[in-house]
Short mmCIF file of C-alpha atoms in Angstrom, two decimals:
data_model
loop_
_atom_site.label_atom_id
_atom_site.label_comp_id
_atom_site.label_asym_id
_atom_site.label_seq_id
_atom_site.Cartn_x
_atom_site.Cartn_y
_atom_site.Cartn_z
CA UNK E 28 7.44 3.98 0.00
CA UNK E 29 7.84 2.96 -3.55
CA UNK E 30 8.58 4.45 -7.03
CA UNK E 31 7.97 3.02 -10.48
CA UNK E 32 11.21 1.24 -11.20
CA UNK E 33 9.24 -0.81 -13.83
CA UNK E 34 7.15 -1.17 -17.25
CA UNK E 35 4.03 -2.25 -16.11
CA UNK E 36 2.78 -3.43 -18.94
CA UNK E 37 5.31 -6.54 -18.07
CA UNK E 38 3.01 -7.13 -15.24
CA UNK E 39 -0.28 -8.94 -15.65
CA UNK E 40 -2.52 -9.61 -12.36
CA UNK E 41 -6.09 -10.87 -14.25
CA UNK E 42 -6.46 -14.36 -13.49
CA UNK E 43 -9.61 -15.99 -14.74
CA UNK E 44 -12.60 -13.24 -13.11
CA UNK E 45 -11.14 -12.43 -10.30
CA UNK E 46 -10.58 -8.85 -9.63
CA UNK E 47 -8.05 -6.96 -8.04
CA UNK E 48 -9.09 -3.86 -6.42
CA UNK E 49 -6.26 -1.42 -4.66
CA UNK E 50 -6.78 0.40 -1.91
CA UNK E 51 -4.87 3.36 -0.58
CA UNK E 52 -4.39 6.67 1.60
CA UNK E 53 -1.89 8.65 3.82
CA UNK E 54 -0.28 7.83 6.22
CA UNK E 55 -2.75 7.81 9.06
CA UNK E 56 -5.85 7.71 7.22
CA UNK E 57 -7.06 4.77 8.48
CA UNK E 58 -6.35 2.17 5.68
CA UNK E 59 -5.71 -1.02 8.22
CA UNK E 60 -9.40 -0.57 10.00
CA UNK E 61 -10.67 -0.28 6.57
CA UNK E 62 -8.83 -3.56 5.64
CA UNK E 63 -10.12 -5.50 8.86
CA UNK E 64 -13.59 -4.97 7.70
CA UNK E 65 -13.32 -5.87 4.33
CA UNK E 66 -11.25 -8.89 5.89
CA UNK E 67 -14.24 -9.71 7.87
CA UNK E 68 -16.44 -9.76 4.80
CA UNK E 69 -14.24 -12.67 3.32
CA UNK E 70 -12.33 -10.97 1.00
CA UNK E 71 -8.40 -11.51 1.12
CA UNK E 72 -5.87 -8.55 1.53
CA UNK E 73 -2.54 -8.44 0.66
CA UNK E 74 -0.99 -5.91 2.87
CA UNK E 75 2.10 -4.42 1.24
CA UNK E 76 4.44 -3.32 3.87
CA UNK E 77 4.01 -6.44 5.84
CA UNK E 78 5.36 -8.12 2.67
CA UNK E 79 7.93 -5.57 1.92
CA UNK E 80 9.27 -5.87 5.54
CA UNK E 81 9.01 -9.56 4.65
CA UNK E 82 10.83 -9.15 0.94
CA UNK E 83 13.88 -7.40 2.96
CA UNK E 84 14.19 -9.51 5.34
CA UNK E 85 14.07 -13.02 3.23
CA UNK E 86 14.81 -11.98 -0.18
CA UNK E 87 18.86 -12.40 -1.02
CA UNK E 88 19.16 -10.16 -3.65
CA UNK E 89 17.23 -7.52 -2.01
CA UNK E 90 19.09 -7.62 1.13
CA UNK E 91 22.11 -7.41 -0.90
CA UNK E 92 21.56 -5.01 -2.59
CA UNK E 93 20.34 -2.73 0.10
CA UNK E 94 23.49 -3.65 2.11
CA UNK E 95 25.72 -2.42 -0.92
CA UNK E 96 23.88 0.75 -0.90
CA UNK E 97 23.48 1.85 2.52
CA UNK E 98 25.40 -0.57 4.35
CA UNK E 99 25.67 -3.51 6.74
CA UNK E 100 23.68 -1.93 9.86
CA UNK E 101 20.07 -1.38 7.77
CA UNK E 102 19.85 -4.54 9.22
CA UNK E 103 20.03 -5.45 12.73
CA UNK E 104 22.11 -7.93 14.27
CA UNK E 105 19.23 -10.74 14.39
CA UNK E 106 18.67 -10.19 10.53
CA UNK E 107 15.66 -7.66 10.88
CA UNK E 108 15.16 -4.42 8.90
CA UNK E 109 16.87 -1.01 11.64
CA UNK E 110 13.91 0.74 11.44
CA UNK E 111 14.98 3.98 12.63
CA UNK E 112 17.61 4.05 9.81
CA UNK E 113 15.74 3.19 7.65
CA UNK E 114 13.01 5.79 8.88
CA UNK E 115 15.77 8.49 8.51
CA UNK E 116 16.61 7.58 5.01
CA UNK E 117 13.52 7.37 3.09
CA UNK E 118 12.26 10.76 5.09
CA UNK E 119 14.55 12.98 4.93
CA UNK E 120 16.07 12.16 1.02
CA UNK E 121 13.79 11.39 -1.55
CA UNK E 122 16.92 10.35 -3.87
CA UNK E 123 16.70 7.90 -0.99
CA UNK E 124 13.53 6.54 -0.59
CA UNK E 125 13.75 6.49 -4.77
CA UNK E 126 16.77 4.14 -4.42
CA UNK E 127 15.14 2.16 -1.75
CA UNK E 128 11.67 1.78 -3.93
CA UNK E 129 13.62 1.00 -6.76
CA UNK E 130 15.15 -1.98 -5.01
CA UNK E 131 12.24 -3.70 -3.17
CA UNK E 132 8.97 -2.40 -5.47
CA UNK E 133 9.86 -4.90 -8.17
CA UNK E 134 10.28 -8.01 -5.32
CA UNK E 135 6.80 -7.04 -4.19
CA UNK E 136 5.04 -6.95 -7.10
CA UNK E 137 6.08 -10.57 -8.05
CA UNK E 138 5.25 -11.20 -4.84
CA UNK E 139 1.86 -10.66 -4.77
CA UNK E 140 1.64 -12.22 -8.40
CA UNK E 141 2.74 -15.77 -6.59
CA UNK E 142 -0.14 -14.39 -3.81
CA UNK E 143 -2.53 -14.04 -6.62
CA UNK E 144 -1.87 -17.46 -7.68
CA UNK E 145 -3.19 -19.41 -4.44
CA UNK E 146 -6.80 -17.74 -5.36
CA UNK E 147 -8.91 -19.45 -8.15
CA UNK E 148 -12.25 -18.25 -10.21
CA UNK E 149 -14.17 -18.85 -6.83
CA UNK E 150 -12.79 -16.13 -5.41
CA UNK E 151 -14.54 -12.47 -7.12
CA UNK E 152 -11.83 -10.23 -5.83
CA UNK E 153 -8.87 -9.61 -3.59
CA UNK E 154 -7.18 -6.48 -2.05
CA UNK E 155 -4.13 -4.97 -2.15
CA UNK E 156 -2.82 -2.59 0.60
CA UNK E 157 -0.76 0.09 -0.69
CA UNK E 158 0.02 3.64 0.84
CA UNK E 159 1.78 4.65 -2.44
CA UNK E 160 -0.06 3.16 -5.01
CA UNK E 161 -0.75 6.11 -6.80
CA UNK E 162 3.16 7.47 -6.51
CA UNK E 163 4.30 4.08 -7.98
CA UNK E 164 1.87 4.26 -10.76
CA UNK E 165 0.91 0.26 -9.77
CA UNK E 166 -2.67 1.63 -10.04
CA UNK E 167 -3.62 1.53 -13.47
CA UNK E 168 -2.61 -2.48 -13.07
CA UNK E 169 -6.11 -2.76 -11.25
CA UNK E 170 -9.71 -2.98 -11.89
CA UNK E 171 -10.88 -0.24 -9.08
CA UNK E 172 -9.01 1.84 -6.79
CA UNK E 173 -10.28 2.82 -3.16
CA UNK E 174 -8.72 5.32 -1.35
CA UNK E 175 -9.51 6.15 2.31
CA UNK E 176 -9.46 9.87 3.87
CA UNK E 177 -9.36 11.56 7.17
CA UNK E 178 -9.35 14.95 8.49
CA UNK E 179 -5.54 16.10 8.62
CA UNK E 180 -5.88 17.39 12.35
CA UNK E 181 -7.15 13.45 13.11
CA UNK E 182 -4.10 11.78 10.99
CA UNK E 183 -1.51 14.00 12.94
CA UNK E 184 -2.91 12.29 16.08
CA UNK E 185 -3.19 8.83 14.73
CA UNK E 186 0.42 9.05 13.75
CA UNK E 187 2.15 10.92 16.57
CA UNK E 188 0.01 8.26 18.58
CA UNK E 189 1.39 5.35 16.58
CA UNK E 190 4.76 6.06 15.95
CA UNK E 191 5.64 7.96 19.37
CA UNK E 192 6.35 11.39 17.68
CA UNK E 193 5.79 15.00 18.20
CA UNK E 194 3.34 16.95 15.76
CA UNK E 195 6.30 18.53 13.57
CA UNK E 196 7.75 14.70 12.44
CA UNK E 197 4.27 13.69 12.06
CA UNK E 198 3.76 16.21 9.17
CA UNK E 199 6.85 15.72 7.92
CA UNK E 200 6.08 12.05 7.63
CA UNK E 201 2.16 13.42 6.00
CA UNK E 202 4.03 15.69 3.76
CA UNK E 203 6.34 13.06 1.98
CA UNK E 204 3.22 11.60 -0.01
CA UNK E 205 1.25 12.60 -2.38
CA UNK E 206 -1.69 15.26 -1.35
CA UNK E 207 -4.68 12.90 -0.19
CA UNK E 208 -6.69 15.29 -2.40
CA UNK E 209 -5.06 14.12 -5.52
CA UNK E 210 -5.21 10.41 -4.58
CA UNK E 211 -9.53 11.12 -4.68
CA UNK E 212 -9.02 12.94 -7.71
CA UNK E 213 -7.91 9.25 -9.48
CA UNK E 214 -9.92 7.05 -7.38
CA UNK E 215 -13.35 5.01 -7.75
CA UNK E 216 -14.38 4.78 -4.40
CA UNK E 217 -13.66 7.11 -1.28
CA UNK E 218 -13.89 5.64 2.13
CA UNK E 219 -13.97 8.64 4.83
CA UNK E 220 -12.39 6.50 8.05
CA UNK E 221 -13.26 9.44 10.94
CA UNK E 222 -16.70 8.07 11.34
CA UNK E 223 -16.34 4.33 12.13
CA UNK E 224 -20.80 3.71 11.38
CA UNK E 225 -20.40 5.64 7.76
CA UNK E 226 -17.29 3.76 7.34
CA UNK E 227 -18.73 0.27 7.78
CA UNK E 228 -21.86 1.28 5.91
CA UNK E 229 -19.75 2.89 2.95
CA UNK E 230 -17.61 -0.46 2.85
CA UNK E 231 -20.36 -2.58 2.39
CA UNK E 232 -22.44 -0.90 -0.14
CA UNK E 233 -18.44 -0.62 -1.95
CA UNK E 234 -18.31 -4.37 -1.74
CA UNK E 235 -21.70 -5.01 -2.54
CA UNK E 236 -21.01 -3.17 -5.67
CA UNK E 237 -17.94 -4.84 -6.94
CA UNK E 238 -19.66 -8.58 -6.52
CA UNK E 239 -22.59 -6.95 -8.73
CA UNK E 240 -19.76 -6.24 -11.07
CA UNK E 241 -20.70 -2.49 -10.77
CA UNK E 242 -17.40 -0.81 -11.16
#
């Protein structure tokens, strides 16, 4: 849930070889399986709304700014992100969700430039996890972009499943990003999730490719 608040060309992620590869979809195409297997292949991930949820919870100027703008009670009493207002914000007002992007985008991006730090030449590549990559425009930062699909009929489940909503919120929630057709338009790689054998398979020939240097 992020929107280009910055000039990327002030951002520069190529440290000695290593490559950094993004990979994307909608919400409830299946981008954290995809992740796990990659994960199990060696390669690290950098998932960004764990960090995000991690930037707004430990990062002063973030959660200072986002209490300014929306007030004391986006955070709970214990200090963790409300959720549900949070939920309501970003969904139902894009000015919104472009206020809220604008706020924690740039603390996640530096971020994962510390993250990118721990890794030296040993290492060929590393992922980043990003549902909005494309929407940000963080994309053209990175050497390859993978973007996973599903059905739509299959994501409604997934997230009606996951988040404990009816069909109606669930496309709502679908609807707020861009069209997963678009994301394949700009990608390099397409990882169809529905079929877990051809998603393994399609992973590994992907990965085999980018240690060739094939991308």
């Amino acid at each position: 849930m992020y929107v280009n608040f910055f000039h990327t060309d002030r951002y520069s992620f190529y440290l000695y070889d290593m490559k950094k590869i993004g990979i994307t979809g909608g919400i409830g195409s299946g981008k954290s399986t995809v992740c796990k297997v990659f994960s199990l292949l060696g390669v690290p991930v950098y998932i960004s709304d764990l960090r995000a949820q991690a930037v707004m919870t430990g990062d002063r100027e973030v959660i200072a700014r986002l209490t300014d703008r929306f007030g004391s009670d986006i955070y709970t009493a214990g200090g963790a992100i409300n959720k549900e207002k949070l939920s309501s914000l970003v969904f139902d007002s894009p000015a919104n969700r472009e206020i809220v992007n604008g706020i924690v985008h740039p603390a996640v991006c530096r971020d994962f430039e510390k993250w990118c730090d721990g890794f030296d030449e040993s290492q060929a590549y590393v992922l980043e996890e990003s549902a909005i990559l494309f929407e940000t425009g963080l994309w053209k930062m990175f050497d390859s972009i993978i973007t996973v699909t599903c059905p739509l009929n299959e994501r409604i489940k997934r997230v009606c499943l996951r988040d404990n909503c009816d069909e109606a919120t669930a496309r709502k929630k679908i609807g707020s990003q861009m069209p997963q057709e678009e994301k394949v338009r700009l990608s390099s790689f397409v990882i169809e999730s529905a079929r877990d054998s051809l998603m393994i398979n399609k992973v590994l020939d992907i990965h085999k490719n980018i240690l060739k240097n094939e991308i």
